[in-house]
XYZ file of C-alpha atoms in Angstrom:
376
model
C 56.912 -29.697 -24.993
C 53.493 -27.910 -23.967
C 55.243 -25.167 -22.126
C 57.316 -24.359 -25.358
C 54.216 -24.489 -27.666
C 52.183 -21.948 -25.147
C 55.182 -19.794 -24.921
C 55.447 -19.841 -28.891
C 51.926 -18.908 -28.847
C 52.130 -15.985 -26.454
C 55.435 -14.627 -28.337
C 53.630 -14.868 -31.524
C 50.647 -12.886 -30.021
C 52.885 -10.178 -28.822
C 55.143 -10.249 -31.767
C 51.721 -9.590 -33.746
C 50.527 -6.831 -31.853
C 53.917 -5.013 -31.902
C 53.978 -5.202 -35.522
C 50.502 -3.801 -35.677
C 52.003 -0.797 -33.623
C 54.977 -0.260 -35.474
C 53.466 -0.672 -38.877
C 50.054 1.054 -38.251
C 51.418 3.588 -35.913
C 48.761 3.178 -32.846
C 49.168 2.420 -29.230
C 49.558 -0.828 -27.571
C 46.324 -0.080 -25.988
C 44.453 0.253 -29.310
C 46.032 -2.427 -31.031
C 45.144 -4.930 -28.132
C 41.617 -3.309 -28.545
C 41.222 -4.045 -32.023
C 42.129 -7.572 -31.761
C 39.723 -8.417 -29.088
C 36.998 -6.453 -30.555
C 37.580 -7.068 -34.268
C 37.117 -10.406 -36.522
C 40.404 -11.863 -35.054
C 38.758 -12.386 -31.714
C 36.827 -14.805 -33.335
C 39.756 -16.884 -34.212
C 40.658 -17.344 -30.194
C 37.873 -20.006 -29.978
C 39.226 -22.480 -32.417
C 42.896 -21.728 -31.483
C 41.921 -22.590 -28.105
C 40.197 -25.400 -29.110
C 43.116 -26.620 -31.259
C 45.572 -26.459 -28.192
C 43.206 -28.474 -26.103
C 43.176 -31.007 -28.620
C 46.836 -30.805 -28.937
C 46.909 -31.434 -25.261
C 44.657 -34.470 -25.374
C 46.201 -35.975 -28.605
C 49.499 -35.693 -26.733
C 48.347 -37.549 -23.527
C 46.610 -40.249 -25.721
C 49.492 -40.746 -28.016
C 51.963 -41.252 -24.949
C 49.748 -43.845 -23.595
C 49.337 -45.639 -27.217
C 53.066 -45.620 -27.478
C 53.470 -47.147 -23.858
C 50.699 -49.541 -24.849
C 52.504 -50.753 -28.057
C 55.523 -51.629 -25.809
C 53.183 -53.486 -23.393
C 51.450 -55.662 -26.102
C 54.663 -56.326 -28.102
C 56.565 -57.463 -24.820
C 53.602 -59.795 -23.740
C 53.539 -61.328 -27.394
C 57.522 -61.784 -27.008
C 57.300 -63.602 -23.328
C 57.739 -60.607 -21.299
C 55.935 -60.051 -17.933
C 54.118 -56.960 -16.740
C 55.437 -55.042 -14.087
C 54.011 -51.492 -14.269
C 52.722 -48.962 -16.879
C 52.929 -45.233 -16.083
C 51.728 -42.361 -17.891
C 52.758 -38.983 -16.214
C 52.641 -39.711 -12.639
C 49.743 -41.937 -12.965
C 51.460 -45.777 -12.377
C 49.573 -49.035 -12.688
C 51.198 -51.829 -10.873
C 50.307 -55.550 -9.816
C 50.727 -56.170 -6.343
C 49.350 -59.533 -4.595
C 47.415 -60.765 -7.732
C 45.625 -57.074 -8.089
C 46.182 -54.493 -10.261
C 46.596 -51.002 -8.110
C 47.137 -47.512 -8.878
C 50.183 -45.556 -7.666
C 51.801 -42.350 -8.013
C 55.689 -42.159 -9.624
C 57.448 -39.767 -11.483
C 60.668 -40.118 -13.275
C 62.618 -36.916 -14.659
C 62.497 -36.310 -18.398
C 59.636 -38.874 -19.237
C 55.968 -38.759 -19.898
C 55.210 -42.331 -19.682
C 56.999 -45.669 -19.025
C 56.135 -49.464 -19.503
C 58.264 -51.695 -17.398
C 58.182 -55.527 -17.947
C 60.290 -58.440 -16.703
C 62.073 -60.427 -19.171
C 61.372 -64.086 -20.088
C 63.455 -66.444 -18.309
C 65.587 -67.743 -21.182
C 68.930 -67.545 -22.188
C 70.186 -64.101 -22.833
C 70.672 -64.936 -26.843
C 66.833 -66.123 -26.873
C 65.606 -63.195 -25.412
C 64.445 -60.788 -28.284
C 64.196 -57.210 -27.635
C 63.666 -55.778 -31.038
C 59.958 -56.135 -30.824
C 59.505 -54.626 -27.299
C 61.480 -51.676 -28.509
C 59.514 -51.382 -31.967
C 56.291 -51.769 -30.187
C 55.550 -48.340 -29.068
C 56.653 -46.670 -32.740
C 54.460 -49.318 -34.225
C 51.377 -48.529 -32.094
C 51.868 -44.648 -32.830
C 52.193 -45.065 -36.750
C 49.391 -47.664 -36.651
C 46.881 -44.939 -34.954
C 47.960 -42.057 -36.532
C 47.519 -43.523 -39.881
C 43.953 -44.658 -38.936
C 43.275 -41.174 -37.596
C 44.496 -39.568 -41.063
C 42.342 -41.947 -43.229
C 39.337 -41.162 -41.296
C 40.179 -37.352 -41.483
C 40.624 -37.915 -45.389
C 37.453 -40.351 -45.980
C 35.065 -39.458 -43.432
C 32.784 -36.416 -43.215
C 33.227 -35.070 -39.508
C 32.544 -31.943 -37.413
C 35.208 -29.152 -37.433
C 35.938 -30.152 -33.846
C 36.537 -33.859 -34.750
C 38.631 -33.033 -37.637
C 40.804 -31.085 -35.531
C 41.274 -33.765 -33.139
C 42.008 -36.330 -35.969
C 44.384 -33.993 -37.333
C 46.183 -33.828 -34.028
C 46.140 -37.481 -33.413
C 48.040 -37.691 -36.492
C 50.512 -35.054 -36.373
C 51.351 -35.954 -32.759
C 51.523 -39.802 -33.238
C 53.618 -39.396 -36.473
C 56.028 -37.055 -34.254
C 56.351 -39.359 -31.600
C 56.992 -42.252 -34.134
C 59.933 -40.122 -35.751
C 61.247 -39.086 -32.424
C 61.427 -42.693 -30.942
C 61.957 -44.370 -34.320
C 64.955 -42.776 -35.781
C 67.938 -44.129 -34.063
C 69.163 -41.171 -32.019
C 70.488 -40.617 -28.669
C 68.299 -38.086 -26.750
C 70.082 -36.463 -23.847
C 72.508 -39.299 -23.909
C 70.195 -41.964 -23.756
C 69.418 -44.413 -26.560
C 65.674 -43.873 -27.789
C 63.594 -46.934 -29.073
C 64.767 -47.049 -32.461
C 68.577 -46.921 -31.655
C 67.805 -49.720 -28.992
C 66.470 -51.670 -31.584
C 69.497 -51.320 -33.859
C 71.862 -52.134 -31.421
C 71.346 -54.067 -28.421
C 71.214 -57.271 -30.386
C 74.860 -56.331 -31.540
C 75.941 -55.692 -28.018
C 75.741 -58.548 -25.826
C 76.795 -56.528 -22.521
C 74.165 -53.681 -23.055
C 71.745 -56.320 -23.739
C 72.666 -58.147 -20.535
C 72.452 -55.132 -18.552
C 69.229 -54.176 -19.842
C 67.585 -57.417 -19.144
C 69.201 -57.499 -15.727
C 67.495 -53.721 -15.040
C 64.447 -55.049 -15.723
C 64.491 -57.839 -13.559
C 66.170 -55.904 -10.846
C 63.101 -53.553 -11.220
C 60.667 -56.164 -11.061
C 62.257 -57.524 -8.136
C 62.364 -54.056 -6.241
C 58.812 -53.568 -6.831
C 57.901 -56.769 -5.336
C 59.785 -56.071 -1.917
C 63.219 -57.592 -2.672
C 65.697 -55.160 -1.241
C 68.824 -53.872 -3.572
C 71.007 -55.787 -0.957
C 69.359 -58.965 -1.704
C 69.787 -59.205 -5.490
C 71.911 -61.867 -6.425
C 75.721 -61.485 -6.364
C 75.758 -62.864 -10.165
C 74.231 -59.760 -11.188
C 77.163 -57.634 -10.217
C 80.142 -59.255 -11.656
C 83.565 -57.753 -10.625
C 84.256 -55.568 -14.062
C 87.348 -53.712 -14.838
C 87.283 -50.348 -17.049
C 83.565 -49.394 -16.704
C 82.465 -47.297 -19.523
C 80.758 -44.031 -17.903
C 79.908 -42.973 -21.274
C 77.295 -45.768 -21.993
C 74.091 -44.778 -20.021
C 73.301 -48.141 -20.025
C 76.075 -49.265 -18.063
C 76.166 -46.242 -15.771
C 72.756 -46.804 -14.644
C 73.555 -49.954 -13.776
C 76.263 -48.693 -11.815
C 73.915 -46.654 -10.090
C 72.095 -49.899 -8.816
C 75.370 -51.459 -7.653
C 75.950 -48.359 -5.849
C 72.657 -48.342 -4.052
C 73.225 -52.119 -3.116
C 76.583 -51.104 -1.677
C 74.545 -48.475 0.490
C 71.944 -50.953 1.436
C 74.697 -53.302 2.736
C 76.453 -50.436 4.435
C 79.595 -50.812 2.390
C 80.339 -47.181 2.758
C 83.721 -46.971 1.423
C 83.000 -49.371 -1.568
C 80.349 -47.119 -2.612
C 82.113 -43.889 -1.791
C 85.061 -45.015 -4.127
C 82.548 -45.947 -6.909
C 80.869 -42.814 -6.505
C 84.081 -41.092 -7.038
C 85.298 -43.044 -9.869
C 82.081 -42.127 -11.586
C 82.525 -38.369 -10.810
C 85.726 -38.271 -12.235
C 83.968 -39.126 -15.712
C 81.302 -36.514 -14.601
C 81.316 -34.686 -17.759
C 80.466 -37.696 -19.809
C 77.457 -38.807 -17.739
C 73.871 -37.359 -18.396
C 72.484 -34.974 -16.001
C 69.999 -37.083 -14.480
C 72.680 -39.738 -13.448
C 74.725 -37.348 -12.229
C 71.625 -35.883 -10.035
C 71.467 -39.297 -8.632
C 75.087 -40.138 -8.024
C 75.288 -37.119 -6.042
C 72.253 -37.925 -3.872
C 74.429 -41.021 -2.861
C 77.498 -39.220 -2.535
C 75.572 -36.965 -0.044
C 74.257 -39.895 2.045
C 77.374 -41.985 1.910
C 79.358 -38.778 3.000
C 76.956 -38.187 6.024
C 76.857 -41.912 7.135
C 80.832 -41.776 7.464
C 81.258 -38.248 9.024
C 82.181 -36.390 5.652
C 79.782 -33.281 6.472
C 81.751 -30.758 4.833
C 81.738 -32.721 1.699
C 77.951 -33.322 2.031
C 77.084 -29.665 2.537
C 79.017 -28.832 -0.299
C 77.079 -31.303 -2.421
C 73.715 -30.602 -0.994
C 73.569 -26.963 -2.571
C 70.172 -25.265 -3.930
C 69.928 -27.706 -7.379
C 70.224 -30.765 -5.142
C 67.648 -29.490 -2.428
C 65.318 -28.555 -5.504
C 65.615 -31.921 -7.107
C 64.659 -33.998 -3.874
C 62.077 -31.418 -3.280
C 60.703 -32.298 -6.590
C 60.465 -36.047 -6.489
C 60.448 -36.590 -2.805
C 56.546 -37.444 -2.804
C 56.884 -40.598 -5.024
C 60.744 -41.285 -4.168
C 61.309 -43.018 -0.948
C 65.152 -42.743 -1.880
C 64.491 -38.600 -1.879
C 63.078 -38.798 1.563
C 65.979 -40.691 2.754
C 68.294 -37.822 1.763
C 66.032 -35.192 3.058
C 65.654 -36.847 6.362
C 69.662 -37.304 6.444
C 70.241 -33.841 5.729
C 67.606 -32.655 8.117
C 69.051 -34.707 11.171
C 73.171 -34.009 10.309
C 72.932 -30.912 8.632
C 70.388 -28.914 9.826
C 70.455 -30.471 12.959
C 66.811 -30.547 13.470
C 66.094 -34.384 14.866
C 62.169 -33.800 15.379
C 61.692 -32.793 11.950
C 63.987 -35.649 10.931
C 61.725 -38.143 12.874
C 58.447 -36.742 11.353
C 60.061 -37.529 7.956
C 60.614 -41.147 8.720
C 57.326 -41.873 10.476
C 55.758 -40.148 7.510
C 57.591 -42.720 5.151
C 56.555 -45.439 7.516
C 53.055 -44.334 7.405
C 52.829 -44.248 3.900
C 55.061 -47.044 2.693
C 52.525 -49.201 0.846
C 51.703 -45.961 -1.368
C 55.285 -46.323 -3.133
C 55.792 -47.963 -6.267
C 59.197 -50.081 -5.713
C 58.516 -51.573 -2.085
C 62.102 -52.986 -1.949
C 63.367 -49.324 -2.158
C 61.220 -48.127 0.531
C 62.155 -50.966 3.005
C 65.814 -50.422 2.178
C 65.175 -46.522 2.617
C 63.421 -46.983 6.167
C 65.995 -49.427 7.278
C 68.903 -46.856 6.424
C 67.181 -43.779 8.006
C 66.321 -45.946 11.472
C 70.354 -46.742 11.226
C 71.412 -42.994 10.741
C 69.265 -42.108 13.364
C 70.518 -44.898 15.480
C 74.084 -44.006 15.121
C 73.499 -39.882 14.608
C 75.910 -39.253 17.291
C 78.973 -40.751 15.583
C 78.071 -39.813 12.102
């Protein structure tokens, strides 16, 4: 959004200069000189201030949105797990709040909570989903009323205007029931989760599993009852696909290589119906399973430029990306010393990761690959 805004400003500036060149029959250098030496140059300062307040408002309204989810969740019996804005993530560990870094593609923030320990039909998901939108609407309305009824300096008026605009925009984007990038937004979840017991069950299980893994439980130790045998997985459904990713990760953690391989290929047969983020995650597990089972040609084909870039982008905050980087370095690039350095670095910084159960799993898997590299 920010890049698009800045690009739009730059394009608008160039188009304006171009129009001056064409219609006034002057050179580009003369047109640029007139802009920066004339009255228009005095517009640059308020424009730059406006851009600054826009960026600040975006950051604040994303924080307010996630804070709305947090408050609504706490009021309806949910338990705090993590609160993230950009990469800055607040977690609770050993009874203390601590900061970590964590990034997730396509999200500016996220508030994750554990559902109440109640029967599924008694867990309410509506307020949890509505909380973010309501928070944006409340804060934006306050900003708008202050703008209308209170005399303020120009900079404060600009800030209030941006807060109202960004807040209402976020409320609309998240509140109007939509699928964005193939994933239900808050409004759509609000309407349909209570009407779909299967998706509601999966969402609650995902939240519970995330809480357990953050606290140090490995995926292999999640209860078997959370993964019932099911025929005909709906890969069109983002929630079901996400839960199958968890099931595949659990199989990998249990060294059930062929089960994981079969499930991945079942998903890849429906690849065109699966959102890009889940395609990438499935491909990563495909690469690892192939390397663990001696299918190096398939792994090499999958570990293309796009996948290498994805791993590089998120390996600082995701131990699972380090695991793929390690396995490819060892078994595809044949660089054992580099691979061991990756493993040692993850061990050294294991406490820096958000998902402690995941990093324990990834270290164990890397050690297994290292020990069995001669036969992989």
